Coordinates of C-alpha atoms in Angstrom, one line a residue:
Chain A
M1 CA 2.1 -33.2 15.2
R2 CA -0.6 -34.6 13.1
I3 CA 0.4 -32.8 9.9
R4 CA 3.7 -34.7 10.1
E5 CA 1.9 -38.0 10.0
T6 CA -0.4 -36.8 7.2
L7 CA 2.7 -35.8 5.1
R8 CA 4.4 -39.0 5.9
R9 CA 1.4 -41.1 4.7
K10 CA 1.0 -39.0 1.6
N11 CA 4.7 -39.4 0.6
Q12 CA 4.4 -43.2 1.3
D13 CA 1.4 -43.3 -1.0
L14 CA 3.1 -41.4 -3.7
K15 CA 6.2 -43.6 -3.4
Q16 CA 4.0 -46.6 -3.8
D17 CA 2.3 -45.1 -6.9
L18 CA 5.7 -44.5 -8.4
E19 CA 6.9 -48.1 -7.7
N20 CA 3.7 -49.2 -9.5
V21 CA 4.6 -46.9 -12.4
K22 CA 8.1 -48.3 -12.5
H23 CA 6.7 -51.8 -12.7
I24 CA 4.3 -51.0 -15.5
V25 CA 7.0 -49.1 -17.5
S26 CA 9.5 -51.9 -17.0
I27 CA 7.3 -54.8 -18.2
A28 CA 5.3 -53.0 -20.9
R29 CA 5.6 -54.7 -24.3
I30 CA 6.5 -51.9 -26.7
V31 CA 7.7 -51.3 -30.2
E32 CA 11.5 -50.8 -30.4
E33 CA 11.0 -47.1 -31.4
L34 CA 9.7 -46.5 -27.9
E35 CA 12.7 -48.0 -26.0
P36 CA 14.5 -44.6 -25.6
Y37 CA 11.3 -43.2 -24.1
R38 CA 11.0 -46.1 -21.7
V39 CA 14.5 -45.3 -20.5
A40 CA 13.7 -41.6 -20.1
L41 CA 10.5 -42.3 -18.2
L42 CA 12.1 -44.8 -15.9
T43 CA 14.8 -42.3 -15.1
R44 CA 12.2 -39.7 -14.3
T45 CA 10.2 -42.1 -12.2
L46 CA 13.3 -43.2 -10.2
D47 CA 14.2 -39.5 -9.6
L48 CA 10.7 -39.0 -8.1
I49 CA 11.0 -42.1 -5.9
D50 CA 14.2 -40.5 -4.6
A51 CA 12.3 -37.3 -4.0
S52 CA 9.7 -39.1 -1.9
R53 CA 12.5 -40.8 0.1
Q54 CA 14.1 -37.5 0.7
N55 CA 10.8 -36.0 1.9
L56 CA 10.3 -39.0 4.3
A57 CA 13.9 -38.4 5.6
W58 CA 13.2 -34.7 6.3
L59 CA 10.0 -35.7 8.1
D60 CA 12.1 -37.8 10.4
I61 CA 13.9 -34.7 11.6
E62 CA 12.0 -33.7 14.8
D63 CA 12.2 -29.9 14.4
D64 CA 9.0 -28.4 13.0
I65 CA 10.7 -25.6 11.1
L66 CA 10.9 -27.8 8.0
L67 CA 7.2 -28.7 7.8
P68 CA 6.2 -25.8 5.5
D69 CA 9.0 -26.8 3.1
V70 CA 8.2 -30.5 3.2
L71 CA 4.5 -29.6 2.6
S72 CA 5.5 -27.7 -0.4
E73 CA 7.8 -30.4 -1.7
T74 CA 5.0 -32.9 -1.2
F75 CA 2.7 -30.7 -3.3
I76 CA 5.4 -30.6 -6.0
L77 CA 5.8 -34.4 -5.9
L78 CA 2.0 -34.8 -6.1
Q79 CA 1.8 -32.6 -9.2
R80 CA 4.7 -34.5 -10.9
V81 CA 3.2 -37.9 -10.1
R82 CA -0.1 -36.6 -11.6
L83 CA 1.8 -35.6 -14.8
I84 CA 3.4 -39.1 -14.9
K85 CA 0.1 -40.8 -14.5
L86 CA -2.1 -38.6 -16.7
R87 CA 0.4 -37.7 -19.4
Y88 CA 3.7 -39.6 -19.6
L89 CA 2.3 -43.0 -18.9
R90 CA -0.1 -42.6 -21.8
G91 CA 2.7 -42.6 -24.2
L92 CA 3.6 -46.1 -23.3
Y93 CA 0.6 -47.8 -21.8
R94 CA -1.6 -48.1 -25.0
T95 CA 1.1 -48.7 -27.5
T96 CA 0.4 -50.7 -30.7
N97 CA 2.5 -51.6 -33.8
W98 CA 0.8 -48.7 -35.6
D99 CA 2.7 -46.3 -33.4
R100 CA 5.7 -47.0 -35.5
V101 CA 4.6 -44.6 -38.2
C102 CA 4.3 -41.6 -35.8
L103 CA 7.3 -42.6 -33.7
Q104 CA 9.5 -42.8 -36.8
T105 CA 8.4 -39.3 -37.9
I106 CA 9.1 -37.8 -34.5
A107 CA 12.4 -39.6 -34.2
W108 CA 13.4 -38.5 -37.7
V109 CA 12.8 -34.9 -37.0
H110 CA 14.5 -35.0 -33.6
R111 CA 17.6 -36.6 -35.2
R112 CA 17.8 -33.9 -37.9
H113 CA 18.3 -31.1 -35.4
E114 CA 21.4 -31.0 -33.1
Q115 CA 19.5 -29.6 -30.1
T116 CA 17.0 -32.5 -30.1
V117 CA 19.1 -35.4 -31.3
T118 CA 18.9 -37.2 -28.0
Y119 CA 15.2 -36.5 -27.3
P120 CA 13.1 -39.7 -27.3
A121 CA 10.1 -40.1 -29.5
V122 CA 6.7 -40.4 -27.8
F123 CA 3.1 -39.4 -28.4
A124 CA -0.4 -40.2 -27.2
D125 CA -4.0 -40.0 -28.6
D126 CA -5.5 -36.5 -28.8
D127 CA -5.9 -33.6 -31.2
V128 CA -2.6 -32.5 -32.8
S129 CA -0.6 -30.7 -30.1
T130 CA 2.6 -30.8 -28.1
I131 CA 4.0 -30.2 -24.7
P132 CA 7.4 -28.9 -25.7
S133 CA 9.5 -29.7 -22.6
K134 CA 13.2 -29.6 -23.1
G135 CA 14.6 -33.1 -23.1
L136 CA 11.2 -34.9 -23.1
P137 CA 8.7 -33.2 -25.5
F138 CA 5.4 -35.0 -25.6
Y139 CA 3.3 -35.0 -28.7
F140 CA -0.4 -35.8 -29.3
F141 CA -2.0 -37.1 -32.5
P142 CA -5.5 -38.2 -33.4
C143 CA -6.1 -42.0 -33.5
L144 CA -7.1 -42.4 -37.1
E145 CA -4.5 -40.0 -38.5
Q146 CA -1.8 -42.1 -36.7
R147 CA -2.4 -44.9 -39.1
G148 CA -1.5 -43.1 -42.2
L149 CA 1.0 -40.9 -44.0
R150 CA -1.0 -37.9 -45.1
F151 CA -1.1 -36.0 -41.9
Q152 CA 2.3 -37.0 -40.5
P153 CA 3.7 -33.6 -41.7
L154 CA 1.7 -31.9 -38.9
F155 CA 4.3 -33.2 -36.5
F156 CA 6.7 -30.7 -38.1
H157 CA 4.5 -27.8 -36.9
E158 CA 4.5 -29.3 -33.4
F159 CA 8.3 -29.7 -33.6
G160 CA 8.4 -26.0 -34.2
H161 CA 7.3 -25.5 -30.6
V162 CA 10.1 -27.7 -29.4
L163 CA 12.6 -25.8 -31.5
Y164 CA 11.2 -22.5 -30.0
K165 CA 11.8 -23.9 -26.6
C166 CA 15.4 -24.7 -27.5
H167 CA 16.0 -21.1 -28.7
E168 CA 13.6 -19.5 -26.3
Q169 CA 15.7 -16.5 -25.2
E170 CA 16.6 -15.3 -28.7
L171 CA 13.2 -16.0 -30.1
D172 CA 11.4 -14.3 -27.2
S173 CA 13.5 -11.2 -27.9
L174 CA 12.4 -11.2 -31.6
V175 CA 8.8 -11.7 -30.5
G176 CA 9.1 -8.8 -28.0
D177 CA 10.3 -6.5 -30.8
F178 CA 7.3 -7.5 -32.9
Q179 CA 4.9 -7.0 -30.0
Q180 CA 6.1 -3.4 -29.8
I181 CA 5.3 -2.9 -33.5
V182 CA 1.8 -4.3 -32.9
E183 CA 1.3 -1.9 -30.1
A184 CA 2.6 1.1 -32.1
E185 CA 0.8 0.2 -35.3
L186 CA -2.5 -1.2 -34.2
L187 CA -3.1 0.3 -30.9
P188 CA -2.5 4.0 -30.5
A189 CA -2.4 5.0 -26.8
S190 CA -5.5 6.8 -25.6
Q191 CA -5.2 10.4 -24.7
R192 CA -7.9 10.2 -22.2
N193 CA -7.6 9.5 -18.5
D194 CA -10.8 7.9 -17.4
Q195 CA -12.6 4.5 -17.3
Y196 CA -12.7 4.4 -21.1
A197 CA -9.0 4.8 -21.2
Q198 CA -8.5 2.0 -18.7
E199 CA -10.6 -0.3 -20.7
Q200 CA -8.7 0.6 -23.8
A201 CA -5.4 -0.1 -22.0
R202 CA -6.7 -3.5 -20.9
L203 CA -7.6 -4.4 -24.5
R204 CA -4.2 -3.2 -25.8
Q205 CA -2.5 -5.4 -23.2
S206 CA -4.7 -8.4 -24.2
I207 CA -4.0 -8.0 -27.9
V208 CA -0.3 -7.5 -27.5
E209 CA -0.1 -10.5 -25.2
T210 CA -2.2 -12.6 -27.5
W211 CA 0.3 -12.0 -30.2
Y212 CA 3.0 -13.6 -28.1
K213 CA 1.3 -17.0 -28.7
W214 CA 0.2 -16.1 -32.3
V215 CA 3.8 -15.3 -33.5
Q216 CA 4.9 -18.7 -32.2
E217 CA 2.1 -20.4 -34.2
F218 CA 3.1 -18.5 -37.3
F219 CA 6.7 -19.5 -36.7
C220 CA 5.7 -23.2 -36.2
D221 CA 3.7 -23.1 -39.5
A222 CA 6.8 -21.8 -41.2
V223 CA 9.0 -24.5 -39.6
G224 CA 6.5 -27.1 -40.8
L225 CA 6.8 -25.7 -44.4
S226 CA 10.6 -25.5 -44.2
I227 CA 10.8 -29.2 -43.1
G228 CA 8.0 -30.7 -45.2
G229 CA 7.6 -28.4 -48.2
P230 CA 4.4 -29.1 -50.1
C231 CA 3.3 -32.1 -48.0
F232 CA 3.1 -29.8 -45.0
L233 CA 1.1 -27.1 -46.8
N234 CA -1.4 -29.7 -48.1
A235 CA -1.7 -31.5 -44.7
F236 CA -2.1 -28.2 -42.9
S237 CA -4.7 -26.9 -45.2
D238 CA -6.7 -30.1 -45.1
Y239 CA -6.5 -30.5 -41.4
I240 CA -7.3 -27.1 -40.1
G241 CA -10.0 -26.3 -42.6
K242 CA -13.2 -27.2 -40.8
L243 CA -15.6 -25.8 -43.4
Q244 CA -17.1 -23.4 -40.9
T245 CA -17.3 -19.6 -40.6
T246 CA -14.9 -19.5 -37.7
D247 CA -12.2 -20.6 -40.1
Y248 CA -12.4 -17.0 -41.4
F249 CA -13.9 -14.9 -38.7
R250 CA -14.0 -15.1 -34.9
Q251 CA -15.6 -12.8 -32.3
A252 CA -13.2 -10.4 -30.7
S253 CA -14.0 -12.0 -27.3
D254 CA -12.8 -15.4 -28.7
L255 CA -9.6 -13.9 -30.0
H256 CA -8.4 -12.3 -26.8
G257 CA -6.0 -14.7 -25.1
S258 CA -6.5 -17.3 -27.8
S259 CA -3.6 -19.6 -28.6
H260 CA -4.1 -19.7 -32.3
P261 CA -4.7 -17.0 -35.0
V262 CA -7.7 -17.2 -37.3
S263 CA -7.1 -20.3 -39.5
C264 CA -7.6 -18.4 -42.8
L265 CA -4.9 -15.9 -41.9
R266 CA -2.5 -18.7 -41.1
L267 CA -3.3 -20.5 -44.3
K268 CA -2.8 -17.4 -46.4
L269 CA 0.4 -16.3 -44.9
L270 CA 1.7 -19.8 -45.2
A271 CA 0.7 -20.0 -48.8
E272 CA 2.5 -16.8 -49.6
R273 CA 5.6 -18.2 -47.9
A274 CA 5.2 -21.3 -50.0
E275 CA 5.0 -19.3 -53.1
R276 CA 8.2 -17.4 -52.3
A277 CA 9.8 -20.8 -51.8
G278 CA 8.8 -21.9 -55.3
L279 CA 5.7 -23.9 -54.4
G280 CA 3.4 -21.6 -56.3
R281 CA 1.2 -24.3 -57.7
D282 CA 0.5 -25.9 -54.4
A283 CA -0.1 -22.5 -52.8
E284 CA -2.5 -21.5 -55.5
N285 CA -4.5 -24.7 -55.0
V286 CA -5.0 -24.5 -51.3
V287 CA -5.9 -20.8 -51.4
R288 CA -8.4 -21.5 -54.2
N289 CA -10.0 -24.2 -52.0
W290 CA -10.3 -21.9 -49.0
N291 CA -11.7 -19.0 -51.2
D292 CA -14.3 -21.4 -52.6
V293 CA -15.5 -22.4 -49.2
A294 CA -15.6 -18.8 -48.0
K295 CA -17.7 -17.9 -51.0
L296 CA -20.2 -20.6 -50.4
L297 CA -20.4 -19.8 -46.6
G298 CA -20.8 -16.2 -47.5
V299 CA -18.1 -15.0 -45.1
S300 CA -15.3 -12.7 -45.5
E301 CA -12.1 -12.5 -43.4
D302 CA -12.2 -10.2 -40.4
Y303 CA -9.5 -10.1 -37.8
Q304 CA -11.2 -7.7 -35.4
G305 CA -8.3 -5.3 -35.1
F306 CA -5.8 -8.0 -34.2
Y307 CA -4.3 -8.0 -37.6
T308 CA -4.1 -5.6 -40.5
D309 CA -1.8 -5.3 -43.5
L310 CA 0.1 -2.6 -41.6
I311 CA 1.9 -5.2 -39.6
K312 CA 2.3 -7.9 -42.3
T313 CA 5.8 -6.9 -43.5
S314 CA 7.1 -6.9 -39.9
L315 CA 5.4 -10.2 -39.1
V316 CA 6.9 -11.9 -42.1
Q317 CA 10.3 -10.4 -41.4
T318 CA 10.1 -11.5 -37.7
V319 CA 9.2 -15.1 -38.7
D320 CA 12.1 -15.1 -41.2
D321 CA 14.5 -13.9 -38.5
M322 CA 13.2 -16.6 -36.2
L323 CA 13.8 -19.3 -38.8
V324 CA 17.4 -18.1 -39.3
E325 CA 17.9 -18.4 -35.5
A326 CA 16.2 -21.8 -35.2
S327 CA 17.5 -23.2 -38.4
P328 CA 15.1 -26.0 -39.1
Y329 CA 15.7 -28.7 -41.8
Q330 CA 15.1 -27.4 -45.3
C331 CA 13.1 -29.5 -47.7
S332 CA 15.1 -30.0 -50.9
E333 CA 13.7 -30.0 -54.4
D334 CA 14.0 -33.8 -54.6
D335 CA 12.2 -34.1 -51.2
A336 CA 9.4 -31.8 -52.5
A337 CA 9.0 -33.8 -55.6
G338 CA 8.8 -37.1 -53.7
L339 CA 11.9 -38.4 -55.4
G340 CA 14.1 -41.3 -54.1
W341 CA 12.2 -42.1 -50.9
E342 CA 12.7 -45.8 -51.3
G343 CA 16.5 -45.6 -50.5
R344 CA 18.1 -46.8 -47.3
P345 CA 17.7 -45.1 -45.0
M346 CA 14.3 -44.1 -46.2
N347 CA 13.9 -40.4 -47.1
L348 CA 10.9 -39.6 -45.0
I349 CA 10.2 -36.1 -46.4
A350 CA 10.2 -37.5 -50.0
L351 CA 7.8 -40.3 -48.9
L352 CA 5.4 -37.8 -47.3
N353 CA 5.5 -35.6 -50.4
E354 CA 5.0 -38.7 -52.6
A355 CA 1.9 -39.6 -50.5
W356 CA 0.3 -36.2 -51.3
V357 CA 1.2 -36.5 -55.0
K358 CA -0.5 -39.9 -55.1
F359 CA -3.5 -38.7 -53.1
T360 CA -4.0 -35.7 -55.3
E361 CA -3.6 -37.6 -58.5
D362 CA -5.8 -40.6 -57.5
P363 CA -7.7 -40.2 -54.2
N364 CA -9.5 -43.6 -54.8
G365 CA -6.3 -45.5 -55.4
F366 CA -4.4 -43.9 -52.6
Q367 CA -5.5 -46.2 -49.8
S368 CA -4.1 -49.3 -51.5
W369 CA -0.8 -47.6 -52.4
E370 CA -0.5 -46.4 -48.8
A371 CA -1.3 -49.8 -47.4
K372 CA 1.5 -51.3 -49.6
V373 CA 4.0 -48.7 -48.4
L374 CA 3.1 -49.2 -44.8
E375 CA 3.5 -52.9 -45.1
E376 CA 6.8 -52.8 -47.0
T377 CA 8.4 -49.8 -45.3
Y378 CA 7.0 -49.9 -41.8
G379 CA 6.3 -53.7 -41.5
L380 CA 2.6 -53.0 -40.8
Chain B
M1 CA -2.8 -26.9 -33.4
E2 CA -5.7 -27.4 -31.1
E3 CA -7.5 -25.1 -28.7
D4 CA -8.0 -27.6 -26.0
R5 CA -6.4 -26.0 -23.1
K6 CA -5.2 -29.0 -21.2
N7 CA -2.5 -29.5 -23.8
D8 CA -1.9 -25.8 -24.1
W9 CA 1.9 -25.5 -24.5
L10 CA 2.0 -22.2 -22.7
I11 CA 0.1 -23.3 -19.6
S12 CA 2.1 -26.6 -19.4
Q13 CA 5.4 -24.8 -19.7
S14 CA 4.3 -22.3 -17.1
L15 CA 3.3 -25.1 -14.7
E16 CA 6.6 -26.9 -15.2
R17 CA 8.6 -23.7 -14.7
S18 CA 6.7 -23.0 -11.5
L19 CA 7.2 -26.5 -10.1
S20 CA 11.0 -26.3 -10.8
I21 CA 11.3 -22.9 -9.1
I22 CA 9.2 -23.8 -6.1
S23 CA 11.3 -27.0 -5.7
A24 CA 14.5 -24.9 -5.9
I25 CA 13.1 -22.6 -3.2
N26 CA 12.3 -25.5 -1.0
R27 CA 15.8 -27.0 -1.4
V28 CA 17.5 -23.8 -0.5
S29 CA 15.1 -23.1 2.3
I30 CA 15.5 -26.5 3.9
F31 CA 19.3 -26.1 3.7
L32 CA 19.2 -22.7 5.4
K33 CA 16.8 -23.9 8.2
L34 CA 18.8 -27.0 8.9
R35 CA 22.0 -25.0 9.1
S36 CA 20.3 -22.6 11.5
V37 CA 19.6 -25.4 14.0
G38 CA 23.0 -26.9 13.6
I39 CA 22.2 -29.8 11.4
R40 CA 24.6 -30.4 8.5
E41 CA 23.1 -32.4 5.7
S42 CA 25.4 -35.3 4.6
V43 CA 24.3 -34.6 1.1
I44 CA 24.5 -32.7 -1.4
S45 CA 25.9 -29.2 -1.8
E46 CA 25.7 -29.6 -5.6
Q47 CA 21.9 -29.8 -5.3
V48 CA 21.7 -26.7 -3.2
D49 CA 24.2 -24.9 -5.5
A50 CA 22.1 -25.9 -8.6
A51 CA 18.9 -24.7 -6.8
R52 CA 20.6 -21.4 -6.0
K53 CA 21.7 -20.9 -9.6
L54 CA 18.2 -21.7 -10.9
L55 CA 16.6 -19.2 -8.5
I56 CA 19.1 -16.5 -9.4
Q57 CA 18.4 -17.0 -13.1
F58 CA 14.7 -16.9 -12.4
L59 CA 14.9 -13.8 -10.3
I60 CA 17.0 -12.0 -13.0
A61 CA 14.4 -13.0 -15.6
L62 CA 11.4 -12.1 -13.4
S63 CA 12.7 -8.8 -12.2
A64 CA 13.5 -7.8 -15.8
V65 CA 9.9 -8.7 -16.8
V66 CA 8.5 -6.8 -13.8
E67 CA 10.6 -3.7 -14.8
R68 CA 9.5 -3.9 -18.4
A69 CA 5.9 -4.2 -17.4
A70 CA 6.3 -1.3 -14.9
E71 CA 7.8 0.9 -17.6
S72 CA 5.1 0.2 -20.2
E73 CA 2.0 2.3 -20.1
D74 CA -0.2 -0.8 -20.4
K75 CA 1.9 -3.0 -18.0
I76 CA 3.0 -5.2 -20.9
A77 CA 6.3 -7.0 -20.7
F78 CA 7.2 -7.3 -24.4
G79 CA 8.8 -10.6 -25.3
A80 CA 7.7 -12.4 -22.2
D81 CA 5.2 -15.2 -22.2
P82 CA 1.8 -14.1 -21.0
R83 CA 1.9 -16.3 -17.9
L84 CA 5.2 -14.8 -16.8
S85 CA 3.7 -11.3 -17.6
T86 CA 0.7 -12.2 -15.4
L87 CA 3.1 -13.2 -12.6
A88 CA 5.0 -9.9 -13.0
R89 CA 1.8 -7.9 -12.8
K90 CA 0.9 -9.7 -9.6
F91 CA 4.1 -8.4 -8.1
L92 CA 3.4 -4.9 -9.4
E93 CA -0.1 -5.0 -8.0
L94 CA 1.1 -6.3 -4.7
S95 CA 3.7 -3.6 -4.5
A96 CA 1.1 -1.0 -5.3
Q97 CA -1.3 -2.2 -2.6
G98 CA 1.4 -1.5 -0.1
G99 CA -0.4 -3.3 2.7
G100 CA 2.5 -5.7 3.2
V101 CA 0.6 -8.6 1.6
V102 CA 3.8 -9.7 -0.1
P103 CA 6.7 -7.3 0.3
F104 CA 8.1 -7.5 -3.2
S105 CA 9.0 -5.1 -5.9
A106 CA 11.4 -5.5 -8.7
E107 CA 14.0 -4.0 -6.4
E108 CA 13.2 -6.5 -3.7
L109 CA 13.5 -9.4 -6.1
K110 CA 16.9 -8.1 -7.0
E111 CA 17.8 -8.0 -3.3
M112 CA 16.8 -11.6 -2.9
K113 CA 19.1 -12.4 -5.8
V114 CA 21.9 -10.7 -4.0
L115 CA 21.2 -12.6 -0.8
L116 CA 21.3 -15.9 -2.8
E117 CA 24.6 -14.9 -4.4
K118 CA 26.2 -14.1 -1.0
G119 CA 26.0 -17.8 0.0
E120 CA 27.4 -18.4 3.5
T121 CA 27.6 -14.7 4.4
A122 CA 23.9 -14.0 3.8
D123 CA 21.4 -13.7 6.7
D124 CA 19.8 -17.1 6.6
N125 CA 16.7 -16.0 8.5
V126 CA 16.0 -13.1 6.2
L127 CA 16.6 -15.2 3.1
A128 CA 14.4 -18.1 4.2
K129 CA 11.6 -15.7 5.1
E130 CA 11.8 -14.0 1.7
L131 CA 11.9 -17.3 -0.1
G132 CA 8.8 -18.4 1.8
H133 CA 6.9 -15.3 0.5
L134 CA 8.1 -15.8 -3.1
R135 CA 7.0 -19.5 -2.8
S136 CA 3.5 -18.5 -1.7
V137 CA 3.0 -16.3 -4.8
L138 CA 4.4 -19.0 -7.1
E139 CA 2.2 -21.7 -5.5
L140 CA -1.0 -19.7 -6.2
H141 CA 0.2 -19.1 -9.8
S142 CA 1.0 -22.8 -10.4
Q143 CA -2.3 -24.0 -8.9
A144 CA -4.1 -21.9 -11.6
D145 CA -2.0 -23.6 -14.3
A146 CA -2.4 -27.1 -12.7
A147 CA -6.2 -26.6 -12.7
I148 CA -6.2 -26.3 -16.5
V149 CA -3.6 -29.0 -17.2
F150 CA -5.4 -31.5 -15.0
N151 CA -8.8 -30.5 -16.3
E152 CA -10.0 -29.3 -12.9
V153 CA -11.9 -26.5 -14.5

């Protein structure tokens, strides 16, 4: 049967691709912080080579009843090889010494949490984001920000997604309870039974489902603050503020199914959380900056029915409960003040907070201070 | 933090989940079919057992989501990620069509789970056929996720 030969050839091609990946991964010259990732990636590649061998062995069985299954297995293998080539190889293929800054941040935060202590550190170039797979989370970070300290705290938000994955069942349950509140408070059921009612039902469904992703983002913002304290608040405010009207207001059609809430809402709820944690001065500063920009742009906040104060208390309580369940590292007062970062081992959180203190006090002198720290502490 | 969908955590997780489940279906299906023609694999009962367990867990989770969505006026499965909710609604819609497109409801998902739990005493042909149907739905679902993750759209 011709399909048998097609599948055989496809599996042989994939096996060859994987052998090439194995070779590239084995010989890549990398910084020592990436070695655990090299081991993890080699293990995954060898597993896929085994899968291709298994497919070829099944194709040697003459009976055709297995062909639909082997076709499907080949489809799976093809997708996984694409993930290796397009995502996982990127973490290792373009590595430079500068990667040590981000890798040490990721490794630090993994080590501080028992669920992730064995997870290798890896990232690639892109906007800040993560693929929070259990065992092998993959982070993305912009090229320029990789080479400095100020935006490193953004990894703590991304780590929140990994932490969510580690506690998925319990956190999904809390999110589900909150979604019911959203439906009850924001979205009264229609009494009609016509096309209008159907459209309303579809909108209700979309808003409630959008909140599944939004709650996770609010949770990750809170995780970032818990771990980093003021340095996270400042990095977050600086990074997500794009000085544009959509920071404060987005069309309803853009909000349906969106992965992130309106930035201003995130910033304000985070600032209130920071204030409750005793970071009132930092909170006041960032909120003032955002209000100043809004005033100049002539925009006011509008959440298009996705959020009102009716659900605020429940949202804050839900995120609090999620933090109790996930139990992220808590920034200490000394960490927040940037005290004692020079010790051995280095106190990363204190260093990142000290970076923001230095930047705020003397933006012009910051670069030379940072260059000295990177040279002395990271060997760059 | 970004809106770029190729790195969307939800889509990526959904794709990885689908690939794992489809692979588990394949592993059990191949085992059943080989047994039906009298071929005993020299490997790997642990692999088949692990695949069965994964499928059972998934069917428990999916049927719970289908039930929650069926109970809600707006077909919302509270506390389930939107991609899993979408999959659940696919099952509800397919059930409602009734044309035998894919013969699944929450009850039938549970029946498949029972068949998987029976192990040796289950009807291999029935189970393999139902797994094949489940796989066809999941493959469609995963291809939509893959198109985004791999920037095909």
